[in-house]
C-alpha positions as MATLAB code, in Angstrom:
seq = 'XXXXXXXXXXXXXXXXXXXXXXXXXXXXXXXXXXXXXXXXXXXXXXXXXXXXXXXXXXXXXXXXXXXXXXXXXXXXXXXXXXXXXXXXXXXXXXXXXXXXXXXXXXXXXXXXXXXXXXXXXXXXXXXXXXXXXXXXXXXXXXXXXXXXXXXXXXXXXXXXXXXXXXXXXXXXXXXX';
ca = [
      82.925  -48.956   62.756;
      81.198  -50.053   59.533;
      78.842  -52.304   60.999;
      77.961  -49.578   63.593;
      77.198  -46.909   60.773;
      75.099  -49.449   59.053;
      72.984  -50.474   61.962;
      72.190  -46.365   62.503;
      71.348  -45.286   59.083;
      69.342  -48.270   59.505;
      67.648  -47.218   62.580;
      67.012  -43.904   61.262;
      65.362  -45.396   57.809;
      63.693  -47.601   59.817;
      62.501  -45.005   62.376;
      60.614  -43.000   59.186;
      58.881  -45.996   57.546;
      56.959  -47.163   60.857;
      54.227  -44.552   59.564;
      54.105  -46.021   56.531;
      54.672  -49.704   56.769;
      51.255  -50.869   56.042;
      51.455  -48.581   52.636;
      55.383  -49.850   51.972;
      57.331  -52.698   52.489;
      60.629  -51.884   54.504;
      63.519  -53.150   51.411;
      60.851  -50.813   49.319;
      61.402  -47.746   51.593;
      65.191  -48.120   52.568;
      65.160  -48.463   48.539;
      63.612  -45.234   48.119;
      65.381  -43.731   51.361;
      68.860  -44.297   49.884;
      68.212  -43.985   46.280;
      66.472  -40.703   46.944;
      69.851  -39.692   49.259;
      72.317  -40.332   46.702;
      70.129  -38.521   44.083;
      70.449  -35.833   46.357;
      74.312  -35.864   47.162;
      74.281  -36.689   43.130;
      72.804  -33.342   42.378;
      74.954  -31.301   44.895;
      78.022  -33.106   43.725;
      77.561  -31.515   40.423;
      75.963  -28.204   41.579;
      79.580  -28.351   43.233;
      81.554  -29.215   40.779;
      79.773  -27.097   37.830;
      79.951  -23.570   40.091;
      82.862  -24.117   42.433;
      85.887  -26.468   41.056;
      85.272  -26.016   37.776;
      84.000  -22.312   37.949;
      81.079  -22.944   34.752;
      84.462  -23.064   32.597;
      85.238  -25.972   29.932;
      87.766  -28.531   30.473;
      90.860  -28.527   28.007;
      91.914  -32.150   27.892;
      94.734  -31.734   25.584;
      95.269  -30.218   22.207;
      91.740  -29.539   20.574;
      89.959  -32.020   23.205;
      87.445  -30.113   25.354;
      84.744  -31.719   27.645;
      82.088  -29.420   28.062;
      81.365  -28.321   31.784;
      77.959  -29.952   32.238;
      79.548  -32.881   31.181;
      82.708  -32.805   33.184;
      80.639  -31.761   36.162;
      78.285  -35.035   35.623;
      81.193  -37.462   35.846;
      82.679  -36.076   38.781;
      79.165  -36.708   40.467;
      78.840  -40.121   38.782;
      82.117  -40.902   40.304;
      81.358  -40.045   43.646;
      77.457  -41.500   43.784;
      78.019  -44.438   41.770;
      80.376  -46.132   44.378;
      77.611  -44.332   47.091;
      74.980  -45.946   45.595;
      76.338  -49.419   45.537;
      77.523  -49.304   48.623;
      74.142  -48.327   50.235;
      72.219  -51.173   48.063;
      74.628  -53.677   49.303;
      74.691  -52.776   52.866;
      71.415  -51.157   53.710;
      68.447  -52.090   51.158;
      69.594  -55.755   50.001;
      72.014  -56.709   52.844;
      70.546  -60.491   52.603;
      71.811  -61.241   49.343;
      74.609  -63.634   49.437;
      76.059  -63.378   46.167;
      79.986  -62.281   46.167;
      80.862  -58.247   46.070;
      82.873  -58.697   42.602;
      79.862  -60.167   41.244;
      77.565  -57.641   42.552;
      79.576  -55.297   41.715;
      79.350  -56.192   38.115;
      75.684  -56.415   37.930;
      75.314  -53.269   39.420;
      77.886  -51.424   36.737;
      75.820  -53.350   33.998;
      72.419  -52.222   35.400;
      73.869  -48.472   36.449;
      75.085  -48.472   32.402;
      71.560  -50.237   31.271;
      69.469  -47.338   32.751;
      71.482  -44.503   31.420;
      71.375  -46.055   28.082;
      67.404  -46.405   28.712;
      66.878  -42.885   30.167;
      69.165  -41.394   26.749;
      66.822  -43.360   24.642;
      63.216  -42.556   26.461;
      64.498  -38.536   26.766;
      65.345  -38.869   22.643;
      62.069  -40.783   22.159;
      59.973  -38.078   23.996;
      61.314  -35.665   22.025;
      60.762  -37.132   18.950;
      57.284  -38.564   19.417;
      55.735  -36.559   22.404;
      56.754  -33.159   20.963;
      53.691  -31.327   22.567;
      54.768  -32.702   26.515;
      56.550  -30.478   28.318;
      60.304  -32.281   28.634;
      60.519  -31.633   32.602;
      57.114  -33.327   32.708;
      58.179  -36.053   30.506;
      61.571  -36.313   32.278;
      59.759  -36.642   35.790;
      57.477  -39.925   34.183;
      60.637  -41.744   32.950;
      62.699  -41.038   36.274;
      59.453  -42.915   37.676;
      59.749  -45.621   35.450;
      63.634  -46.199   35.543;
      63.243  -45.746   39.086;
      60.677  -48.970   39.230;
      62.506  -50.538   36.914;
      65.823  -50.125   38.717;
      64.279  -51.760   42.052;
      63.111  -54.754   40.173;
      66.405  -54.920   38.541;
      68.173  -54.585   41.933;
      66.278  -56.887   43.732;
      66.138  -59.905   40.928;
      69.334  -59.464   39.225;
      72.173  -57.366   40.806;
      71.449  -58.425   44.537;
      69.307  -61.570   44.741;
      70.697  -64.403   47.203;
      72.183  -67.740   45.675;
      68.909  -69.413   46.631;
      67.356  -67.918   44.182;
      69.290  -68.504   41.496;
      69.265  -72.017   42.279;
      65.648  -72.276   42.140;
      65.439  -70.293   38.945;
      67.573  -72.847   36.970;
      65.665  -75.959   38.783;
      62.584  -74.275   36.850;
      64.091  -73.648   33.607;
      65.763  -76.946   33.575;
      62.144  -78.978   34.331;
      60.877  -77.042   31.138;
      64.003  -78.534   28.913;
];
């Protein structure tokens, strides 16, 4: 059943990119096909959960605890597109790497937690030192750049194959 679902999203990714393979590689555009998906699903998730379950009302932990609604609404979309996203990246954008789930898994939590840290401190640094941009204009560049930083990440780090690796530490051990 899984392999079947695979191979169509596939087919359907791969159906769209024929106009545009000599612009985009295909790993490129299932990249942007899924990651573009789950930022979609991401931002109904918490159009959801913000209107509908929690009804634009704060949530009362306990005692004097109380997560604010924009808040509570993003981590019931985190928890829901996080899993998505790693799931698609394993299976349809880097389905070649070889490396074990648990350790892929790993990298991708440290990356995910990498680029929220780095889009926190690029938002606070626009603010602060690029007062006179317009903050959706400045949040559009950096989505660009942790977007193209996230595929490089994705590709070299969290989901490269073993081979790889190996050769990377033949090259840094002949400069030792």
């Amino acid at each position: 059943m899984l392999s079947f679902l695979r191979h169509t999203i596939v087919g359907i990714i791969d159906f769209f990119h024929r106009p545009f393979r000599r612009i985009i590689g295909i790993q490129t555009f299932r990249y942007l096909a899924c990651g573009g998906s789950n930022t979609v699903l991401n931002i109904f998730i918490y159009w959801f959960a913000y209107n509908i379950l929690l009804q634009k009302q704060d949530v009362h932990v306990m005692g004097n605890i109380v997560i604010a609604v924009e808040v509570a609404a993003w981590v019931i979309a985190f928890a829901i597109s996080f899993p998505a996203g790693f799931i698609m990246s394993r299976h349809i954008v880097f389905p070649e790497s070889n490396l074990h789930g648990h350790i892929q898994f790993f990298r991708y939590v440290l990356t995910t937690v990498t680029f929220i840290l780095l889009t926190y401190l690029l938002i606070k640094g626009a603010a602060l030192y690029l007062p006179m941009v317009n903050a959706t204009v400045s949040y559009f560049f950096i989505c660009i750049i942790t977007a193209i930083l996230s595929y490089i990440s994705q590709r070299k780090f969290t989901f490269k194959t073993i081979e790889e690796e190996i050769a990377e530490e033949a090259v840094a051990d002949e400069y030792q």
